[in-house]
Short mmCIF file of C-alpha atoms and ligand atoms in Angstrom, two decimals:
data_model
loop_
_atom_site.label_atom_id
_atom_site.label_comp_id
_atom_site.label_asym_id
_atom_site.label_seq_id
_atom_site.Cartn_x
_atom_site.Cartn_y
_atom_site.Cartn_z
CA UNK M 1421 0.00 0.00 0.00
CA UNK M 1422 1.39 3.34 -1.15
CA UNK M 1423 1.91 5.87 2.13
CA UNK M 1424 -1.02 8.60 3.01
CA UNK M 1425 0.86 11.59 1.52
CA UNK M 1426 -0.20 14.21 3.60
CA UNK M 1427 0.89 14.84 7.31
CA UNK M 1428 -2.00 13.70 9.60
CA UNK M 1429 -2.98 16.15 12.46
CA UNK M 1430 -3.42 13.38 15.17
CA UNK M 1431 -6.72 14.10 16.92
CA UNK M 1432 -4.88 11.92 19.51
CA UNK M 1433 -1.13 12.72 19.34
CA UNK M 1434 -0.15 11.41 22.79
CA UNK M 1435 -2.01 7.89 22.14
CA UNK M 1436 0.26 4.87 21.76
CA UNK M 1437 -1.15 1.33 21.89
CA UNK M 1438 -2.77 0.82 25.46
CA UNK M 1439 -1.05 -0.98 28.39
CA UNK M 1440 -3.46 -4.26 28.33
CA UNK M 1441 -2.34 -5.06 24.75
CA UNK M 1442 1.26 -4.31 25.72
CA UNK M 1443 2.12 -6.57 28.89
CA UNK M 1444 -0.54 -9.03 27.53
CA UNK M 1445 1.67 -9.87 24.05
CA UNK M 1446 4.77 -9.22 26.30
CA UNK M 1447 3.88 -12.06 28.70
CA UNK M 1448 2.40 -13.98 25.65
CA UNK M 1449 6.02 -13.77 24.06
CA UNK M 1450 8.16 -14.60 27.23
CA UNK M 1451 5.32 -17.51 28.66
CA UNK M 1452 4.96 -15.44 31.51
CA UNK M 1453 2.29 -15.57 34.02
CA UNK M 1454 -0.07 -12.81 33.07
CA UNK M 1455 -1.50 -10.90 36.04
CA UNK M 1456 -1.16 -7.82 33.95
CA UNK M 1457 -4.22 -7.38 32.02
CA UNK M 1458 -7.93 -7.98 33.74
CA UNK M 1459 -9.79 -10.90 32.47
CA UNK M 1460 -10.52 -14.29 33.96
CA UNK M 1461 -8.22 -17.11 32.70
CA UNK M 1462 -11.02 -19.35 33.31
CA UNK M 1463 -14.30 -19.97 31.35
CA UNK M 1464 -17.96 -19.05 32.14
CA UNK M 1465 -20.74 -21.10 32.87
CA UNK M 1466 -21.63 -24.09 31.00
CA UNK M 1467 -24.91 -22.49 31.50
CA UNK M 1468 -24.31 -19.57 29.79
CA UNK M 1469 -22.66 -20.77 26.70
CA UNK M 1470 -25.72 -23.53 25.82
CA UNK M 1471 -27.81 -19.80 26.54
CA UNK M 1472 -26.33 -18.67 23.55
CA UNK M 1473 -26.00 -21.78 21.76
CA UNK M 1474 -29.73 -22.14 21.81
CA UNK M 1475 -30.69 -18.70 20.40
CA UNK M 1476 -28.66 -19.24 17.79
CA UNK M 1477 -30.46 -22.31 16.80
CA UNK M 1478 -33.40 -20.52 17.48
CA UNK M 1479 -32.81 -18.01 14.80
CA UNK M 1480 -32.67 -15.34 16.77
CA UNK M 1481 -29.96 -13.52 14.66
CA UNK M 1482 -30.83 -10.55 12.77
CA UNK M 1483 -31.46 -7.20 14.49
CA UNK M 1484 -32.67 -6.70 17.71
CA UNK M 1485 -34.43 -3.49 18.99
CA UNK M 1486 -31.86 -0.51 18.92
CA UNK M 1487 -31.95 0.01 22.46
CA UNK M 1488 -31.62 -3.91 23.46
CA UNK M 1489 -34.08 -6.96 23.68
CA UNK M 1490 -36.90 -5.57 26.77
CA UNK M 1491 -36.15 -8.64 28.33
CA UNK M 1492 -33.04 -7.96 29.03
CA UNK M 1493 -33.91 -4.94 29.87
CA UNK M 1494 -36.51 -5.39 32.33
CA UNK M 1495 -34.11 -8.35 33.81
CA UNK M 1496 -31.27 -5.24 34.08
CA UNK M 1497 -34.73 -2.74 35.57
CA UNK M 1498 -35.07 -5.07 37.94
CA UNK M 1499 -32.02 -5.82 39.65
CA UNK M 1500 -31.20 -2.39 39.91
CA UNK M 1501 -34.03 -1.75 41.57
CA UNK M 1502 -33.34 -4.90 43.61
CA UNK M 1503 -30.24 -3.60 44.86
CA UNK M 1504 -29.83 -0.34 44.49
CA UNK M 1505 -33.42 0.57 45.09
CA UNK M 1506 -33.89 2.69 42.03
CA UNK M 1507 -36.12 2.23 39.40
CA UNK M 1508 -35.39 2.68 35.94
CA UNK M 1509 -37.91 2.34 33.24
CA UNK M 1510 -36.44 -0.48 30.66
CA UNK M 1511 -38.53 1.40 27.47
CA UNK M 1512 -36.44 4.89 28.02
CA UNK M 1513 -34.11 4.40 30.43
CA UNK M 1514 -32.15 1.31 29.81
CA UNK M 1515 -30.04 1.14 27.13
CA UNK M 1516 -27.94 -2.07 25.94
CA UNK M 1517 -24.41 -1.71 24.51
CA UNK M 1518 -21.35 -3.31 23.07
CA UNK M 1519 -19.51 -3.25 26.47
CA UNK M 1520 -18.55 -0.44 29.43
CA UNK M 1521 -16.04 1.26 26.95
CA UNK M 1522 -18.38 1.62 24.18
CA UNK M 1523 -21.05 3.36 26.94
CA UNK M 1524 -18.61 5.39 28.52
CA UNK M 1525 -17.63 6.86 25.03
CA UNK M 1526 -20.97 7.22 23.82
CA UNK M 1527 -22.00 9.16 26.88
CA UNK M 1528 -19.21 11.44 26.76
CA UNK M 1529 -20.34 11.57 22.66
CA UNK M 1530 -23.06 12.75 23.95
CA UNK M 1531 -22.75 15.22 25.90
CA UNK M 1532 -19.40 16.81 25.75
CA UNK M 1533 -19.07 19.85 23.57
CA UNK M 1534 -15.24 21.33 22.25
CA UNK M 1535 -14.17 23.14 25.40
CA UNK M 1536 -16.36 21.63 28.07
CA UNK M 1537 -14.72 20.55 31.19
CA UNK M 1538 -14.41 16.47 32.31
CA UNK M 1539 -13.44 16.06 35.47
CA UNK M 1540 -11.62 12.74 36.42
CA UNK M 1541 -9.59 11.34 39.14
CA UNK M 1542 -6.03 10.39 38.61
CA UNK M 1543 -4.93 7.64 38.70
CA UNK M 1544 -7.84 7.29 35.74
CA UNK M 1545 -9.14 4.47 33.97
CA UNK M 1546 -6.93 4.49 30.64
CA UNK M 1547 -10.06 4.96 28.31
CA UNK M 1548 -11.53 8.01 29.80
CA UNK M 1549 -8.69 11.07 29.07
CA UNK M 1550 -8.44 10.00 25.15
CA UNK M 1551 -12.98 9.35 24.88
CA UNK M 1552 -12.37 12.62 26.55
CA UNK M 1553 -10.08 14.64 23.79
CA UNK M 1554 -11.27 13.15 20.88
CA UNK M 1555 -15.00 14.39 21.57
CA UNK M 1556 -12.89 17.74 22.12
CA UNK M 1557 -13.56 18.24 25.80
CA UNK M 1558 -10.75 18.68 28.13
CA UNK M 1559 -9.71 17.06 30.67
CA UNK M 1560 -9.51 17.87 34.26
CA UNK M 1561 -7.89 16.17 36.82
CA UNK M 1562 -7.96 15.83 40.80
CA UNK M 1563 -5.55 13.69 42.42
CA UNK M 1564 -6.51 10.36 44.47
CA UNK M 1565 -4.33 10.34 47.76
CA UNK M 1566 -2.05 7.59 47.84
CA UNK M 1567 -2.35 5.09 49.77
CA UNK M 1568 -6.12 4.71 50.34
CA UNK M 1569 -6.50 6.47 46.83
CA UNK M 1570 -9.33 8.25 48.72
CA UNK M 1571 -11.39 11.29 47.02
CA UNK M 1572 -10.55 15.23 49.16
CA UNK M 1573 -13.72 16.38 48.28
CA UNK M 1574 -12.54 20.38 48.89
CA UNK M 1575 -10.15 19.81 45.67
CA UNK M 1576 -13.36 18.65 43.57
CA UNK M 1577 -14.92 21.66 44.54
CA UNK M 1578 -12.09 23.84 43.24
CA UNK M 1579 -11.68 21.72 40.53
CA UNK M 1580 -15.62 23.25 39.11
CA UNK M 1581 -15.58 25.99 37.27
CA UNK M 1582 -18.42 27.18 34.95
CA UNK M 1583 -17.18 25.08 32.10
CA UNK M 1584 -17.55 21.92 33.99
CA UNK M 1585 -19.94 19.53 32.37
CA UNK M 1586 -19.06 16.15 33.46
CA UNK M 1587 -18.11 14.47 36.39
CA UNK M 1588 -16.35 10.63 35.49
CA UNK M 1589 -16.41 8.45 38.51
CA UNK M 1590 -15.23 5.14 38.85
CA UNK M 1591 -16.23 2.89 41.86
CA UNK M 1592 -15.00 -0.16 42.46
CA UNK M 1593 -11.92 1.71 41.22
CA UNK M 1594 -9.68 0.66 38.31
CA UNK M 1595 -6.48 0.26 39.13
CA UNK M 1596 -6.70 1.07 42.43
CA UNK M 1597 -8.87 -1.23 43.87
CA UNK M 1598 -10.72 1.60 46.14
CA UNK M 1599 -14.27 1.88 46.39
CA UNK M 1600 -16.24 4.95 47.20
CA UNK M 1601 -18.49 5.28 50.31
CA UNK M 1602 -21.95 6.72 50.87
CA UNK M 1603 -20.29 9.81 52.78
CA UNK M 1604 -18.21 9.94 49.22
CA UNK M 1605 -21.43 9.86 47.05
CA UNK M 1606 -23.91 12.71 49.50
CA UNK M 1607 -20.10 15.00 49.33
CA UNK M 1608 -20.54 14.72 45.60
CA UNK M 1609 -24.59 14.89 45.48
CA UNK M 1610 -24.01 18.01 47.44
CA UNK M 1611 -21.26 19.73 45.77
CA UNK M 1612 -23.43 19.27 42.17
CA UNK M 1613 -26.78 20.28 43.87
CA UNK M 1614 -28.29 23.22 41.63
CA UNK M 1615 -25.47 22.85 38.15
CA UNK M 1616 -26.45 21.11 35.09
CA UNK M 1617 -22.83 19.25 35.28
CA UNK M 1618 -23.63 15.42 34.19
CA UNK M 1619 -21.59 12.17 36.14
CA UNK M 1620 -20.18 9.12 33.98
CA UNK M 1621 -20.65 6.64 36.84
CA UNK M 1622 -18.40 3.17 35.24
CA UNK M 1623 -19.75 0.90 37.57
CA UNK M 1624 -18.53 -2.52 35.70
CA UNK M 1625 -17.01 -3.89 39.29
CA UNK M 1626 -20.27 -3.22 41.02
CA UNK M 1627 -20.30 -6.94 42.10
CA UNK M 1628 -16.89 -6.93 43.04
CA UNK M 1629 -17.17 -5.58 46.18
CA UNK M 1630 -15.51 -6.99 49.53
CA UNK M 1631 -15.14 -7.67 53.02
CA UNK M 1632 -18.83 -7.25 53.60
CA UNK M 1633 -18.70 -3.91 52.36
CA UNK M 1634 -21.86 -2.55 50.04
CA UNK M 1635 -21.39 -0.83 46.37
CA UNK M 1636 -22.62 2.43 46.64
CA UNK M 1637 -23.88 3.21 43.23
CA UNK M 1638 -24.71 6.71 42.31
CA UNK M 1639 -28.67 4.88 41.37
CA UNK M 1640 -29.24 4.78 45.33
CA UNK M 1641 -29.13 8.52 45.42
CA UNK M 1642 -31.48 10.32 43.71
CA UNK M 1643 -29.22 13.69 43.41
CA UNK M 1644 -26.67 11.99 41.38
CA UNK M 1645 -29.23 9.68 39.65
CA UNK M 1646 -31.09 12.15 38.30
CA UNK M 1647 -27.96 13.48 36.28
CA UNK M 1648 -26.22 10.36 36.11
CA UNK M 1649 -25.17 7.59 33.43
CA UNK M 1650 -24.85 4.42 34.86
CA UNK M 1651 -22.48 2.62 32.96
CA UNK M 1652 -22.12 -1.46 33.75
CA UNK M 1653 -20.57 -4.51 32.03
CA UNK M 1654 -21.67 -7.86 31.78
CA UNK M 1655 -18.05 -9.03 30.92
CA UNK M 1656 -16.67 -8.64 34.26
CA UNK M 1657 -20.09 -10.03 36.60
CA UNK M 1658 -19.90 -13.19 34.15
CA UNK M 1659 -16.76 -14.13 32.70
CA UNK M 1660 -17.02 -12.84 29.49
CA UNK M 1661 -14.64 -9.63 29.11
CA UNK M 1662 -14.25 -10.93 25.03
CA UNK M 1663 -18.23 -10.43 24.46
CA UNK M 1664 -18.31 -6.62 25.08
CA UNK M 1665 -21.98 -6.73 26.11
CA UNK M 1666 -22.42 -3.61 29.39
CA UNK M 1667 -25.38 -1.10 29.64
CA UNK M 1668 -26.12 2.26 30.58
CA UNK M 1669 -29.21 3.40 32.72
CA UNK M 1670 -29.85 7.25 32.34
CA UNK M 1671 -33.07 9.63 33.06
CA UNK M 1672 -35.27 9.51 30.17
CA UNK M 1673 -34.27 12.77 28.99
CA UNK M 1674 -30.55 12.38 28.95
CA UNK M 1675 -31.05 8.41 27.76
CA UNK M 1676 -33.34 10.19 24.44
CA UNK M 1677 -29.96 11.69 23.71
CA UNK M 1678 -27.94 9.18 24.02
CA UNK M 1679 -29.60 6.81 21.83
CA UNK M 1680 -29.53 9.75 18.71
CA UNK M 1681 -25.72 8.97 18.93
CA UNK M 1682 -26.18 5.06 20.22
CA UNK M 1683 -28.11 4.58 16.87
CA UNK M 1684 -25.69 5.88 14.45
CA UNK M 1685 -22.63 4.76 16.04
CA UNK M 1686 -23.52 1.19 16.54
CA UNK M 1687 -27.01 0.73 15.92
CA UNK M 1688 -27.46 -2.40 17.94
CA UNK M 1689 -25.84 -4.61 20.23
CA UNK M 1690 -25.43 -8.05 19.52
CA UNK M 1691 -28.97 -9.98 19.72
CA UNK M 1692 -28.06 -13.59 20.48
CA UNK M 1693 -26.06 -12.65 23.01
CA UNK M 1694 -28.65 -10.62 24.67
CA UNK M 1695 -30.98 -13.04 24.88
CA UNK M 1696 -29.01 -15.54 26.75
CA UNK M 1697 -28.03 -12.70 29.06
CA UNK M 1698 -31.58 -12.05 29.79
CA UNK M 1699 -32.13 -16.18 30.55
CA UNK M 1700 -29.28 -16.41 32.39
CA UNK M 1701 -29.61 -13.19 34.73
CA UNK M 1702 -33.11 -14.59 36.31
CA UNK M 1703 -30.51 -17.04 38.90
CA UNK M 1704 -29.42 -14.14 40.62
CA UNK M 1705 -26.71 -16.07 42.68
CA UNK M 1706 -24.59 -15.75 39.85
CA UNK M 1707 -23.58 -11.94 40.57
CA UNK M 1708 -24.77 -11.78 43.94
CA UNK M 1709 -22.43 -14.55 44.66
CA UNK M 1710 -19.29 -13.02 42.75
CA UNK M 1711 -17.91 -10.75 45.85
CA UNK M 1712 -17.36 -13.85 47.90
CA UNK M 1713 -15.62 -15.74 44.81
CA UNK M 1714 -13.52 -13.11 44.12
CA UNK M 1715 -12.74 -12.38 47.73
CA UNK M 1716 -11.38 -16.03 48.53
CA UNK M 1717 -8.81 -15.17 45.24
CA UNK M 1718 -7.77 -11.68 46.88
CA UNK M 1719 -6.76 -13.86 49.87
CA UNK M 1720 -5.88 -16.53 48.46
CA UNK M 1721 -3.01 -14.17 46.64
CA UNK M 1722 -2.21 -12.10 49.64
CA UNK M 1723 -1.76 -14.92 51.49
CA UNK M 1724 1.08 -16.45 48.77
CA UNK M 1725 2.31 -13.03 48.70
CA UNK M 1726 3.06 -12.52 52.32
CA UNK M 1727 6.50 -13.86 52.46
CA UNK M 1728 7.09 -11.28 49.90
CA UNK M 1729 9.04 -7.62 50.06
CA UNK M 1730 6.30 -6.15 47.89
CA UNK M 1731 3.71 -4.45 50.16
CA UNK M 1732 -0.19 -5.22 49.83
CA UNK M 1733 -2.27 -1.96 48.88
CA UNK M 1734 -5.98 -2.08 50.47
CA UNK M 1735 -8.11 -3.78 47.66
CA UNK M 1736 -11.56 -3.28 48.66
CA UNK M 1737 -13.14 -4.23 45.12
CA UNK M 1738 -12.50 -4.94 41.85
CA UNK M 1739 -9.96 -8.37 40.59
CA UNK M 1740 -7.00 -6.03 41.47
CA UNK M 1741 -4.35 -6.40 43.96
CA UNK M 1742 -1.25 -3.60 43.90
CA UNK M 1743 2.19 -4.06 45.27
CA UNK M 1744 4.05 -1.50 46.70
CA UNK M 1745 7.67 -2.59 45.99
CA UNK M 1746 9.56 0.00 47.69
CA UNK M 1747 11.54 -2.32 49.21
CA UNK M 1748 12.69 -3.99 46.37
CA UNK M 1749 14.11 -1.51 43.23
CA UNK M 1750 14.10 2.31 42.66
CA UNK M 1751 13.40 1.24 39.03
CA UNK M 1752 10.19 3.13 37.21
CA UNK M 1753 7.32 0.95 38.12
CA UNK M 1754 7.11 0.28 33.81
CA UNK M 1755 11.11 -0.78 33.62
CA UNK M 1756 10.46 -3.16 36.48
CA UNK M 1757 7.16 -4.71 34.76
CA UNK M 1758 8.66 -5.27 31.40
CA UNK M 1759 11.89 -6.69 33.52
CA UNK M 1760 9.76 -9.25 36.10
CA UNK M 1761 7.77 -10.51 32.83
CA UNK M 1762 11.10 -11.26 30.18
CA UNK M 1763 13.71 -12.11 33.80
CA UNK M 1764 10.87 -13.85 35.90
CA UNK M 1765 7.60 -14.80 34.22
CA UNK M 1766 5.58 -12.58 35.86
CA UNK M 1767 3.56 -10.11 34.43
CA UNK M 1768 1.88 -7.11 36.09
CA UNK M 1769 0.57 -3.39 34.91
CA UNK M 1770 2.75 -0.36 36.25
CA UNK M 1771 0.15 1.90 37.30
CA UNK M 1772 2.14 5.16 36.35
CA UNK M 1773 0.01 4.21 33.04
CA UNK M 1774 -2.86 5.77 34.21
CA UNK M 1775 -1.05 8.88 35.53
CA UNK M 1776 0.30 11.73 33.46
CA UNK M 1777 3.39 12.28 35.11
CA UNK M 1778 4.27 9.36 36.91
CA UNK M 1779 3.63 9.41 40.62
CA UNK M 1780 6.16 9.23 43.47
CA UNK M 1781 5.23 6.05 44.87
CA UNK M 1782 5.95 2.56 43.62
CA UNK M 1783 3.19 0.42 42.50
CA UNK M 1784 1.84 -2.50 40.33
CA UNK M 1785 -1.27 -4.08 40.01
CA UNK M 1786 -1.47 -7.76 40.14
CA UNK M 1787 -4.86 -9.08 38.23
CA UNK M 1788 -6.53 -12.27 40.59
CA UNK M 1789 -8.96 -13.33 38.29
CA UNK M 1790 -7.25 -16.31 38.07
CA UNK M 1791 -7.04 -19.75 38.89
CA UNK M 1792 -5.25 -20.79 42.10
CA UNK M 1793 -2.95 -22.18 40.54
CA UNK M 1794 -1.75 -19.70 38.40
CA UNK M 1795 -2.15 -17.64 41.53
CA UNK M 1796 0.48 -19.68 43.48
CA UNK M 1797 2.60 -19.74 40.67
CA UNK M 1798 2.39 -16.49 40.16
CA UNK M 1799 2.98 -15.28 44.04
CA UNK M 1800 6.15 -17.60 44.48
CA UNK M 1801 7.73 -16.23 42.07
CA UNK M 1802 7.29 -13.05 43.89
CA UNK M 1803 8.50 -14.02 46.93
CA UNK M 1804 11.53 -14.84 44.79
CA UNK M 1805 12.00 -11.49 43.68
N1 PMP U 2141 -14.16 0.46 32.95
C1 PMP U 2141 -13.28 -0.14 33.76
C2 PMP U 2141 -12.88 0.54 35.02
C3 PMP U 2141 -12.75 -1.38 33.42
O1 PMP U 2141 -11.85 -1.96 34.21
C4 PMP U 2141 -13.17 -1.99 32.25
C5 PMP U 2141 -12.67 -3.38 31.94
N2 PMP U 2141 -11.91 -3.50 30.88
C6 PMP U 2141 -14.08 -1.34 31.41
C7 PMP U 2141 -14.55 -0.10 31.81
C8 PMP U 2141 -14.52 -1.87 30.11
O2 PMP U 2141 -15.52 -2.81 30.12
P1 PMP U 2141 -15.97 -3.51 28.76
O3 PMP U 2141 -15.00 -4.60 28.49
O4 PMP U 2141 -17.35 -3.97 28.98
O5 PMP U 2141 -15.90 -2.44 27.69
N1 LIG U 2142 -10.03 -3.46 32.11
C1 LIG U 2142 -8.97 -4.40 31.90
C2 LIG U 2142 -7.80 -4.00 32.78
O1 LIG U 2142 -7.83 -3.01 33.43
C3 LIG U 2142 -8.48 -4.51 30.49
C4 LIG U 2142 -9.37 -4.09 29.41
C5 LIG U 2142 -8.61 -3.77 28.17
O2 LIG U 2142 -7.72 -4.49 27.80
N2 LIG U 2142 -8.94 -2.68 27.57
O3 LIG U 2142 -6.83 -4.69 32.81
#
């Protein structure tokens, strides 16, 4: 193919390839153990798969309703309201989509004008800052404290200013493993009382949540619902990150908008799919039993980490675990990642990734979505290191 002969003005000049693609063909290449990027190395139900194996034979496979099959829906309606005690109406205010990523963008399509203000927290989620720029909003950051990663509400409030239009919150918290509390959520009700500023809730760990602790999604309070996109994924609550199946719940007014874009940038989300989702979601247990699975694996790491020098971060939701390894190298927390997976077969994400400037403090997340085995291979190496 000849070469583009123009120069291209990069809408995203900073944008390399993200870290999940790196470390994952890095520890692919050096048959490392990959606790770098987040997915389960084991499958999902049997259950699930002869779900979708049957509406395919049923010929369920052309279109489904642009905003997602209303059983689905209602099944999503429901457990929200189940849980979170908020009711969303499936016709106009549940919306099915191709995965968390695609909602987050979409909402941020949506809403974000050239100039308008995002605020996010840093250390951020690595798809926000770039769905950010490219819809030509700007980005705005205030600064989790290390080592709680907790949110000083004072600096959010200084961090408004009249061009603020969206708030982008993530709880459980990608990558660090922090969740927010219901004194976090009435700060943040408060400090948005009387603006027309808009939250991005990404919610996709919302079952993830541990040590008898409660999610506190931005649904249970009707301040921040009332201006909020939801945004969930079924990928992480089932075992199915490579579907890319998630929804957003919004007000009617601000879901009307969002489907103008949702129809023209995807249309529809995958229909098969959907309708096993909708089957399968009726047995409950299988999300409402995911904290205590994925609890046992949190300990079950720690516990083979403990003879370790890397120090154990609080991980109060999500599949993350991050190391402090202070004790260990002065090395930049990347260096030392792409080192451990080519030297020792282990293969972690150095969270400066999801900083601009990387931070002071030494840290890398450990993914335990895995089998224990790969667990305990995984943690002796580290207490080799
Ligand atoms: N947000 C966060 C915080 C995530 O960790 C992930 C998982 N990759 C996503 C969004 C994306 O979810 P999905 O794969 O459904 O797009
Ligand atoms: N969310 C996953 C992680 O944080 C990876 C998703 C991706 O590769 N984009 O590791």
């Amino acid at each position: 193919m000849p070469s583009f002969p123009h120069p291209i003005a990069s809408k995203l000049p900073h944008v390399g390839t993200t870290i999940f693609t790196v470390m994952s063909n890095l520890a692919e290449q050096h048959n490392a153990i990959n606790l770098s990027q987040g997915f389960p190395d084991f499958d999902c139900a049997k259950a699930l798969r002869d779900l979708v194996t049957k509406y395919i034979n049923a010929g369920l496979n052309q279109y489904p309703p642009m905003a997602g099959v209303m059983r689905l829906r209602e099944r999503i309606a429901e457990k929200t309201e189940t849980l979170y005690g908020a009711k969303y109406d499936p016709e106009h205010e549940v919306t099915v989509t191709p995965g968390a990523t695609y909602g987050i963008f979409t909402a941020i399509a949506t809403m974000v004008r050239p100039g308008d203000e995002v605020l996010l927290f840093e250390p951020a989620y690595d798809c926000y800052a770039p769905s950010v720029e490219v819809n030509g909003g700007v980005p705005v950051y205030v600064q989790l404290k290390y080592p709680d990663y907790g949110i000083d509400w004072n600096a959010v409030q200084r961090a408004i200013t009249p061009k603020t239009r969206m708030v982008l919150l993530n709880t459980p918290n990608n990558p660090t493993a922090s969740v927010l509390s219901g004194e976090d959520m009435r700060m943040l009700e408060g400090i948005l009382r009387g603006t027309d500023i808009v939250v991005v809730s990404d919610e996709v760990y919302e079952h993830i949540v541990f040590d008898g602790h409660r999610h506190q999604s931005v649904a249970r309070f009707p301040g921040l619902a009332e201006r909020s996109f939801v945004v969930s994924s079924f990928g992480k609550t089932y075992h199915v990150t490579g579907w890319k199946m998630g929804y957003v719940l919004a007000p009617r007014e601000l879901t009307a908008e969002f489907r103008k874009v949702h129809q023209f940038n995807v249309f529809v989300t995958n229909g098969p799919l959907q309708h096993a989702l909708a089957a399968y979601m009726e047995n409950q247990d299988a999300y409402l039993s995911l904290a205590a699975f994925y609890q046992k694996k949190r300990d079950f790491f720690l516990q083979g980490v403990r003879a370790s020098r890397f120090k154990p971060l609080p991980s109060r939701g999500t599949f993350f675990q991050n190391l402090a390894y202070d004790a260990i190298s002065d090395e930049p927390d990347r260096d030392l990642a792409i080192r451990l997976t080519k030297e020792r077969r282990v293969a972690a994400i150095p969270i400066s990734v999801f900083y601009r400037e990387p931070p002071p403090h030494k840290v890398l997340r450990f993914c335990f979505a895995k089998s224990e085995e790969t667990l305990a291979r995984g943690a002796e190496i580290l207490c080799r290191i």
